[in-house]
Amino acid sequence: EVQLVESGGGLVQPGGSLRLSCAVSGYRDSWHCMGWFRQVPGKEREGVAAILVGTGQIYYADSIKDRVTISQDNAERTLFLQMNNLTPEDTAMYYCAADGGRPCLESRRYSYWGQGTQVTVSS
């Protein structure tokens, strides 16, 4: 069974950094995309960063691309999201997702989701 478990979220001051991790079980080579998404209550889930697994091509949301880096440990398939210079607008539940289709930043095309890890940016 596929399982995605996020960790690394928490409370951070503005300007701080966090590194989110997604532990992956049940990985399949047929997955096209893996990515990170975020959501706040009442709003649509927003793509943050994603990887096209077969090629390693990386995609970032324009709103945050200068402050985040997505990477993957290909041995364990762990997915990471490094976030820097955080602002209160980055406060959200962050989700790891797998088995997405192109475009890789489109949440509606993903099959598997983690439970989320809360990121709160506040002084």
Short mmCIF file of C-alpha atoms in Angstrom, two decimals:
data_model
loop_
_atom_site.label_atom_id
_atom_site.label_comp_id
_atom_site.label_asym_id
_atom_site.label_seq_id
_atom_site.Cartn_x
_atom_site.Cartn_y
_atom_site.Cartn_z
CA GLU A 1 0.00 0.00 0.00
CA VAL A 2 1.23 3.47 -0.82
CA GLN A 3 1.98 5.65 2.17
CA LEU A 4 3.37 9.17 2.27
CA VAL A 5 4.35 10.64 5.62
CA GLU A 6 5.41 14.27 5.90
CA SER A 7 7.55 15.71 8.65
CA GLY A 8 9.54 18.83 9.40
CA GLY A 9 6.78 21.37 9.78
CA GLY A 10 6.28 23.57 12.78
CA LEU A 11 6.41 27.12 14.02
CA VAL A 12 9.11 29.31 12.52
CA GLN A 13 9.80 33.02 12.68
CA PRO A 14 9.57 35.21 9.58
CA GLY A 15 12.79 34.95 7.64
CA GLY A 16 13.47 31.49 8.96
CA SER A 17 13.87 28.21 7.14
CA LEU A 18 12.37 24.74 7.23
CA ARG A 19 13.16 21.48 5.51
CA LEU A 20 10.18 19.25 4.95
CA SER A 21 10.56 15.53 4.36
CA CYS A 22 8.22 12.98 2.84
CA ALA A 23 8.90 9.33 3.58
CA VAL A 24 7.62 7.12 0.77
CA SER A 25 6.34 3.56 0.98
CA GLY A 26 5.05 1.60 -1.96
CA TYR A 27 6.93 3.58 -4.59
CA ARG A 28 6.23 2.64 -8.19
CA ASP A 29 8.32 3.41 -11.23
CA SER A 30 5.14 4.23 -13.10
CA TRP A 31 4.60 7.42 -11.11
CA HIS A 32 5.00 10.41 -13.40
CA CYS A 33 5.20 13.20 -10.85
CA MET A 34 5.83 13.71 -7.17
CA GLY A 35 5.34 17.05 -5.54
CA TRP A 36 4.68 19.36 -2.64
CA PHE A 37 1.42 21.25 -2.27
CA ARG A 38 -0.01 23.56 0.31
CA GLN A 39 -3.47 24.55 1.38
CA VAL A 40 -5.14 27.01 3.71
CA PRO A 41 -8.76 26.73 4.83
CA GLY A 42 -11.25 27.85 2.20
CA LYS A 43 -8.75 27.90 -0.65
CA GLU A 44 -7.73 25.49 -3.37
CA ARG A 45 -4.70 23.32 -2.90
CA GLU A 46 -1.71 25.04 -4.47
CA GLY A 47 1.25 23.41 -6.15
CA VAL A 48 4.58 24.48 -4.67
CA ALA A 49 7.18 22.27 -6.32
CA ALA A 50 7.23 19.00 -8.21
CA ILE A 51 9.51 16.51 -9.93
CA LEU A 52 8.82 14.62 -13.12
CA VAL A 53 10.25 11.36 -11.83
CA GLY A 54 11.35 9.82 -15.10
CA THR A 55 13.51 12.75 -16.17
CA GLY A 56 14.22 14.66 -12.97
CA GLN A 57 12.68 17.80 -14.42
CA ILE A 58 11.70 20.21 -11.67
CA TYR A 59 8.81 22.65 -11.51
CA TYR A 60 8.24 25.51 -9.09
CA ALA A 61 5.32 27.81 -8.50
CA ASP A 62 6.24 31.30 -9.64
CA SER A 63 5.16 32.77 -6.32
CA ILE A 64 7.76 30.86 -4.32
CA LYS A 65 10.37 29.55 -6.74
CA ASP A 66 13.09 31.88 -5.47
CA ARG A 67 12.75 30.54 -1.92
CA VAL A 68 12.24 26.79 -2.25
CA THR A 69 14.19 23.81 -3.49
CA ILE A 70 12.75 20.37 -4.12
CA SER A 71 14.96 17.29 -4.12
CA GLN A 72 14.67 13.54 -3.84
CA ASP A 73 16.75 10.75 -2.38
CA ASN A 74 16.44 8.24 -5.18
CA ALA A 75 17.55 5.34 -3.01
CA GLU A 76 14.72 5.73 -0.52
CA ARG A 77 12.52 7.97 -2.71
CA THR A 78 12.27 10.42 0.15
CA LEU A 79 11.07 13.79 -1.10
CA PHE A 80 12.37 17.02 0.42
CA LEU A 81 11.33 20.63 0.31
CA GLN A 82 13.78 23.25 1.54
CA MET A 83 12.06 26.54 2.28
CA ASN A 84 13.93 29.74 3.06
CA ASN A 85 13.05 33.32 3.91
CA LEU A 86 9.62 32.29 5.07
CA THR A 87 6.84 34.82 5.48
CA PRO A 88 3.46 34.64 7.22
CA GLU A 89 1.89 34.12 3.78
CA ASP A 90 3.64 30.75 3.66
CA THR A 91 1.56 29.52 6.58
CA ALA A 92 -0.36 26.47 5.37
CA MET A 93 -0.73 22.74 5.59
CA TYR A 94 1.92 21.25 3.34
CA TYR A 95 1.23 17.96 1.60
CA CYS A 96 3.39 15.46 -0.20
CA ALA A 97 1.79 13.88 -3.26
CA ALA A 98 2.65 11.07 -5.64
CA ASP A 99 1.52 9.59 -8.94
CA GLY A 100 0.66 12.87 -10.57
CA GLY A 101 0.21 13.56 -14.23
CA ARG A 102 1.33 16.50 -16.33
CA PRO A 103 1.23 19.27 -15.49
CA CYS A 104 2.98 18.18 -12.32
CA LEU A 105 1.83 21.18 -10.29
CA GLU A 106 -1.84 20.37 -10.82
CA SER A 107 -3.16 18.84 -7.61
CA ARG A 108 -6.21 17.27 -9.22
CA ARG A 109 -4.07 14.87 -11.22
CA TYR A 110 -2.43 13.19 -8.20
CA SER A 111 -3.49 9.85 -6.77
CA TYR A 112 -1.77 9.66 -3.38
CA TRP A 113 -1.43 12.16 -0.57
CA GLY A 114 0.19 12.35 2.82
CA GLN A 115 -1.56 13.56 5.93
CA GLY A 116 0.12 16.94 5.77
CA THR A 117 2.49 18.84 8.02
CA GLN A 118 1.57 22.26 9.35
CA VAL A 119 3.88 25.18 8.69
CA THR A 120 3.18 28.31 10.70
CA VAL A 121 5.27 31.43 10.14
CA SER A 122 4.82 33.89 12.96
CA SER A 123 6.81 35.95 15.38
#
